[in-house]
Amino acid sequence: MAKILSHPAAAAALLAALAVSLPTTASAAPAPAAATSCYGGAVTVNYGDAAEFGPYTTTSRCADINLRMVSGDAEFVWACVKFTRVGACNYWTQVGRSWKTIATDVKDGSKFTVPLGVDLEGSSARVQIAF
């Protein structure tokens, strides 16, 4: 017949000994991936490869659609957001090398493209779009 340990310290010592002596068969669950920030999930594109980029679909990562230039010889770009359901640009925004919001309070799951224009014909621009 099994003996029941009634002393808490003895029970704790026995459990500790069993934990050390028994081989582990299950591996620890992987740590959850860190959530990607709004800007951390940005897409990088080159003006000149195309004049309109996308289509993209908004996520819960960002409440707005943001854009910035990261390189190129253009001083700035003109950008707008063209939502698929509307089919036309919302408004044109001049964007330089700092993040700028080009559409605000955008509903998750909205499909859109981003037409771009440069300050001078022939200028180059590499931009990031965060959504």
Coordinates of N, CA and C in Angstrom, one line a residue:
M1 N 0.8 -1.2 0.0 CA 0.0 0.0 0.0 C 0.9 1.2 0.0
A2 N 0.5 2.3 -0.7 CA 1.3 3.5 -0.9 C 1.2 4.3 0.4
K3 N 2.3 4.9 0.8 CA 2.3 5.8 1.9 C 2.1 7.2 1.5
I4 N 1.2 7.9 2.2 CA 0.9 9.3 1.8 C 1.8 10.2 2.7
L5 N 2.4 11.2 2.0 CA 3.3 12.1 2.7 C 2.4 13.2 3.3
S6 N 2.5 13.3 4.6 CA 1.6 14.4 5.3 C 2.4 15.6 5.6
H7 N 3.7 15.5 5.5 CA 4.5 16.7 5.9 C 4.8 17.5 4.7
P8 N 4.5 18.8 4.6 CA 4.6 19.6 3.4 C 6.1 19.7 2.9
A9 N 7.1 19.8 3.8 CA 8.5 19.9 3.4 C 8.9 18.6 2.8
A10 N 8.5 17.5 3.3 CA 8.9 16.2 2.7 C 8.3 16.0 1.3
A11 N 7.0 16.4 1.2 CA 6.4 16.3 -0.1 C 7.1 17.2 -1.2
A12 N 7.5 18.4 -0.8 CA 8.2 19.3 -1.7 C 9.5 18.8 -2.1
A13 N 10.2 18.2 -1.1 CA 11.5 17.6 -1.4 C 11.4 16.4 -2.4
L14 N 10.4 15.6 -2.2 CA 10.2 14.5 -3.1 C 9.8 15.0 -4.5
L15 N 9.0 16.0 -4.6 CA 8.6 16.5 -5.9 C 9.8 17.1 -6.6
A16 N 10.7 17.8 -5.9 CA 11.9 18.4 -6.4 C 12.8 17.3 -6.9
A17 N 13.0 16.2 -6.2 CA 13.9 15.1 -6.6 C 13.3 14.5 -7.8
L18 N 12.0 14.3 -7.9 CA 11.5 13.7 -9.1 C 11.6 14.5 -10.3
A19 N 11.5 15.8 -10.2 CA 11.6 16.8 -11.3 C 13.1 16.7 -11.8
V20 N 14.0 16.6 -11.0 CA 15.4 16.5 -11.4 C 15.8 15.2 -12.1
S21 N 15.2 14.1 -11.5 CA 15.7 12.8 -12.0 C 14.9 12.3 -13.2
L22 N 13.7 12.8 -13.5 CA 12.9 12.4 -14.6 C 13.4 13.1 -15.9
P23 N 13.6 12.4 -17.0 CA 13.9 13.0 -18.2 C 12.7 13.8 -18.8
T24 N 13.1 14.9 -19.4 CA 12.0 15.8 -20.0 C 11.7 15.3 -21.4
T25 N 10.5 15.2 -21.7 CA 10.1 14.7 -23.0 C 9.5 15.8 -23.9
A26 N 8.9 16.8 -23.2 CA 8.3 17.9 -23.9 C 9.2 19.1 -23.9
S27 N 9.3 19.7 -25.1 CA 10.2 20.9 -25.1 C 9.3 22.1 -24.8
A28 N 10.0 23.2 -24.4 CA 9.3 24.4 -24.0 C 8.7 25.0 -25.2
A29 N 7.5 25.6 -25.0 CA 6.8 26.2 -26.2 C 7.6 27.4 -26.6
P30 N 7.7 27.7 -27.9 CA 8.5 28.8 -28.4 C 7.8 30.1 -27.9
A31 N 8.7 31.1 -27.7 CA 8.2 32.4 -27.2 C 7.4 33.0 -28.4
P32 N 6.3 33.7 -28.1 CA 5.6 34.4 -29.1 C 6.4 35.4 -29.8
A33 N 6.3 35.6 -31.1 CA 7.0 36.6 -31.8 C 6.5 38.0 -31.4
A34 N 7.5 38.9 -31.4 CA 7.1 40.2 -31.0 C 6.2 40.8 -32.1
A35 N 5.3 41.6 -31.7 CA 4.4 42.2 -32.7 C 5.2 43.2 -33.5
T36 N 4.9 43.2 -34.8 CA 5.6 44.2 -35.7 C 5.0 45.5 -35.5
S37 N 5.8 46.5 -35.4 CA 5.3 47.9 -35.3 C 4.8 48.4 -36.6
C38 N 4.0 49.4 -36.6 CA 3.5 50.0 -37.8 C 4.6 50.2 -38.8
Y39 N 5.6 51.0 -38.4 CA 6.7 51.3 -39.4 C 7.6 50.1 -39.6
G40 N 7.7 49.1 -38.7 CA 8.5 47.9 -38.8 C 8.0 47.0 -39.9
G41 N 6.7 47.1 -40.3 CA 6.1 46.3 -41.3 C 6.1 47.0 -42.7
A42 N 6.8 48.1 -42.8 CA 6.7 48.9 -44.0 C 7.2 48.2 -45.3
V43 N 6.6 48.5 -46.4 CA 7.0 48.0 -47.7 C 7.9 49.0 -48.4
T44 N 9.0 48.6 -49.0 CA 9.9 49.5 -49.7 C 9.7 49.3 -51.2
V45 N 9.6 50.5 -51.9 CA 9.4 50.4 -53.4 C 10.2 51.5 -54.0
N46 N 10.5 51.4 -55.3 CA 11.2 52.4 -56.0 C 10.4 53.0 -57.1
Y47 N 10.3 54.3 -57.0 CA 9.6 55.1 -58.1 C 10.4 54.9 -59.3
G48 N 9.8 54.6 -60.4 CA 10.5 54.3 -61.6 C 10.3 52.9 -62.0
D49 N 10.2 52.0 -61.0 CA 9.8 50.6 -61.3 C 8.4 50.6 -61.7
A50 N 7.6 51.5 -61.1 CA 6.2 51.7 -61.4 C 5.8 53.1 -60.9
A51 N 4.7 53.6 -61.3 CA 4.2 54.9 -60.8 C 3.1 54.7 -59.8
E52 N 2.6 53.5 -59.7 CA 1.5 53.2 -58.8 C 1.8 51.8 -58.1
F53 N 1.8 51.8 -56.8 CA 2.2 50.6 -56.1 C 1.1 49.9 -55.4
G54 N 1.1 48.6 -55.3 CA 0.1 47.8 -54.6 C -0.4 46.8 -55.6
P55 N -1.6 46.2 -55.3 CA -2.5 46.6 -54.3 C -2.0 46.0 -52.9
Y56 N -2.4 46.7 -51.9 CA -2.1 46.4 -50.5 C -3.4 46.3 -49.8
T57 N -3.4 45.6 -48.6 CA -4.6 45.5 -47.8 C -4.2 45.9 -46.4
T58 N -4.9 46.9 -45.8 CA -4.6 47.4 -44.5 C -4.8 46.3 -43.4
T59 N -4.0 46.5 -42.3 CA -4.1 45.6 -41.2 C -4.3 46.3 -39.9
S60 N -4.4 45.6 -38.8 CA -4.5 46.3 -37.5 C -3.2 46.9 -37.0
R61 N -2.1 46.6 -37.8 CA -0.8 47.1 -37.4 C -0.7 48.7 -37.3
C62 N -1.4 49.3 -38.3 CA -1.4 50.8 -38.3 C -2.9 51.3 -38.5
A63 N -3.2 52.4 -37.9 CA -4.5 53.0 -38.0 C -4.6 53.9 -39.3
D64 N -3.4 54.3 -39.7 CA -3.3 55.2 -40.9 C -2.4 54.6 -41.9
I65 N -2.3 55.2 -43.1 CA -1.4 54.8 -44.1 C -0.3 55.9 -44.2
N66 N 0.9 55.5 -44.0 CA 2.0 56.4 -43.9 C 3.1 56.2 -45.0
L67 N 3.8 57.2 -45.3 CA 4.8 57.1 -46.4 C 6.0 58.0 -46.0
R68 N 7.2 57.6 -46.5 CA 8.4 58.5 -46.4 C 9.4 58.1 -47.5
M69 N 10.2 59.1 -47.9 CA 11.3 58.8 -48.8 C 12.5 58.3 -48.0
V70 N 13.2 57.3 -48.5 CA 14.4 56.8 -47.8 C 15.6 57.1 -48.6
S71 N 15.5 57.3 -49.9 CA 16.7 57.6 -50.8 C 16.2 58.1 -52.1
G72 N 17.2 58.5 -52.9 CA 16.9 59.0 -54.3 C 17.3 60.5 -54.4
D73 N 17.2 61.0 -55.6 CA 17.7 62.4 -55.8 C 16.5 63.3 -55.9
A74 N 15.3 62.9 -55.8 CA 14.1 63.8 -55.7 C 14.1 64.5 -54.3
E75 N 13.7 65.7 -54.3 CA 13.5 66.4 -53.0 C 12.3 65.9 -52.2
F76 N 11.3 65.5 -52.9 CA 10.1 65.0 -52.3 C 9.3 64.2 -53.4
V77 N 8.3 63.5 -52.9 CA 7.3 62.8 -53.8 C 5.9 63.3 -53.5
W78 N 5.1 63.2 -54.5 CA 3.7 63.4 -54.3 C 3.0 62.0 -54.2
A79 N 2.2 61.8 -53.2 CA 1.5 60.5 -53.0 C 0.1 60.7 -52.7
C80 N -0.7 59.7 -53.1 CA -2.1 59.7 -52.6 C -2.5 58.2 -52.4
V81 N -3.6 58.0 -51.8 CA -4.1 56.6 -51.6 C -5.3 56.5 -52.5
K82 N -5.3 55.4 -53.3 CA -6.5 55.1 -54.1 C -7.1 53.8 -53.6
F83 N -8.3 54.0 -52.9 CA -9.0 52.8 -52.4 C -9.7 52.1 -53.5
T84 N -9.6 50.8 -53.5 CA -10.2 50.0 -54.6 C -11.7 50.3 -54.7
R85 N -12.4 50.4 -53.5 CA -13.9 50.6 -53.6 C -14.3 51.9 -54.2
V86 N -13.3 52.9 -54.1 CA -13.6 54.2 -54.6 C -13.1 54.4 -56.0
G87 N -11.8 53.9 -56.2 CA -11.2 54.0 -57.6 C -10.6 55.3 -57.9
A88 N -10.5 56.2 -57.0 CA -9.9 57.5 -57.2 C -9.0 57.9 -56.0
C89 N -8.0 58.8 -56.2 CA -7.2 59.3 -55.1 C -8.0 60.0 -54.1
N90 N -7.5 59.9 -52.8 CA -8.2 60.6 -51.8 C -7.8 62.1 -51.9
Y91 N -6.5 62.4 -51.9 CA -5.9 63.7 -52.0 C -4.4 63.5 -52.2
W92 N -3.7 64.4 -52.8 CA -2.3 64.4 -53.0 C -1.6 65.0 -51.9
T93 N -0.5 64.4 -51.4 CA 0.2 64.9 -50.2 C 1.7 64.9 -50.6
Q94 N 2.4 66.0 -50.3 CA 3.8 66.1 -50.6 C 4.5 65.4 -49.4
V95 N 5.4 64.5 -49.7 CA 6.1 63.7 -48.7 C 7.6 63.8 -48.9
G96 N 8.3 64.1 -47.8 CA 9.8 64.2 -47.8 C 10.4 62.9 -47.1
R97 N 11.5 63.2 -46.4 CA 12.2 62.1 -45.8 C 11.7 61.7 -44.3
S98 N 10.7 62.3 -43.9 CA 10.1 62.0 -42.6 C 8.7 61.3 -42.8
W99 N 8.3 60.4 -41.9 CA 7.0 59.8 -42.1 C 5.9 60.8 -42.2
K100 N 5.0 60.6 -43.1 CA 3.9 61.5 -43.3 C 2.6 60.6 -43.5
T101 N 1.5 61.0 -42.9 CA 0.3 60.3 -43.0 C -0.4 60.7 -44.4
I102 N -0.7 59.7 -45.2 CA -1.3 60.0 -46.5 C -2.8 59.5 -46.5
A103 N -3.3 58.8 -45.5 CA -4.7 58.5 -45.3 C -4.9 58.2 -43.8
T104 N -5.9 58.8 -43.2 CA -6.1 58.6 -41.8 C -7.3 57.7 -41.5
D105 N -7.3 57.1 -40.3 CA -8.4 56.3 -39.7 C -8.9 55.3 -40.8
V106 N -8.0 54.5 -41.3 CA -8.4 53.6 -42.4 C -8.8 52.2 -41.7
K107 N -10.0 51.7 -42.2 CA -10.5 50.5 -41.7 C -9.7 49.3 -42.1
D108 N -9.4 48.4 -41.1 CA -8.7 47.2 -41.4 C -9.3 46.4 -42.6
G109 N -8.5 45.8 -43.4 CA -9.0 45.1 -44.6 C -9.4 45.9 -45.8
S110 N -9.0 47.2 -45.8 CA -9.3 48.0 -46.9 C -8.2 47.8 -48.0
K111 N -8.6 47.6 -49.2 CA -7.6 47.4 -50.3 C -7.3 48.7 -51.0
F112 N -6.0 48.9 -51.3 CA -5.7 50.2 -51.9 C -4.4 50.1 -52.7
T113 N -4.1 51.2 -53.5 CA -2.8 51.3 -54.2 C -2.3 52.7 -53.8
V114 N -1.0 53.0 -54.1 CA -0.4 54.3 -53.8 C 0.2 54.8 -55.1
P115 N -0.4 55.7 -55.8 CA 0.2 56.4 -57.0 C 1.2 57.4 -56.4
L116 N 2.4 57.5 -57.1 CA 3.4 58.4 -56.7 C 3.8 59.3 -57.9
G117 N 4.3 60.5 -57.6 CA 4.9 61.4 -58.6 C 6.1 62.0 -57.9
V118 N 7.1 62.4 -58.7 CA 8.3 63.0 -58.2 C 8.3 64.5 -58.5
D119 N 9.2 65.3 -57.8 CA 9.2 66.7 -58.0 C 9.7 67.1 -59.3
L120 N 10.6 66.4 -59.9 CA 11.1 66.8 -61.3 C 11.1 65.5 -62.1
E121 N 10.7 65.6 -63.4 CA 10.7 64.4 -64.2 C 12.1 63.9 -64.3
G122 N 12.2 62.6 -64.2 CA 13.5 61.9 -64.3 C 14.2 61.7 -62.9
S123 N 13.6 62.3 -61.9 CA 14.1 62.1 -60.5 C 13.8 60.7 -60.0
S124 N 14.6 60.2 -59.1 CA 14.4 58.9 -58.5 C 14.0 59.0 -57.1
A125 N 13.3 58.0 -56.6 CA 12.9 58.0 -55.2 C 12.6 56.6 -54.8
R126 N 13.1 56.3 -53.6 CA 12.8 55.0 -52.9 C 12.0 55.4 -51.7
V127 N 10.8 54.8 -51.6 CA 9.9 55.1 -50.5 C 9.5 53.9 -49.7
Q128 N 9.1 54.1 -48.5 CA 8.5 53.1 -47.7 C 7.0 53.5 -47.4
I129 N 6.2 52.4 -47.5 CA 4.7 52.6 -47.2 C 4.4 51.7 -46.0
A130 N 3.9 52.3 -45.0 CA 3.5 51.6 -43.8 C 1.9 51.6 -43.7
F131 N 1.4 50.4 -43.5 CA -0.1 50.3 -43.4 C -0.5 49.2 -42.5

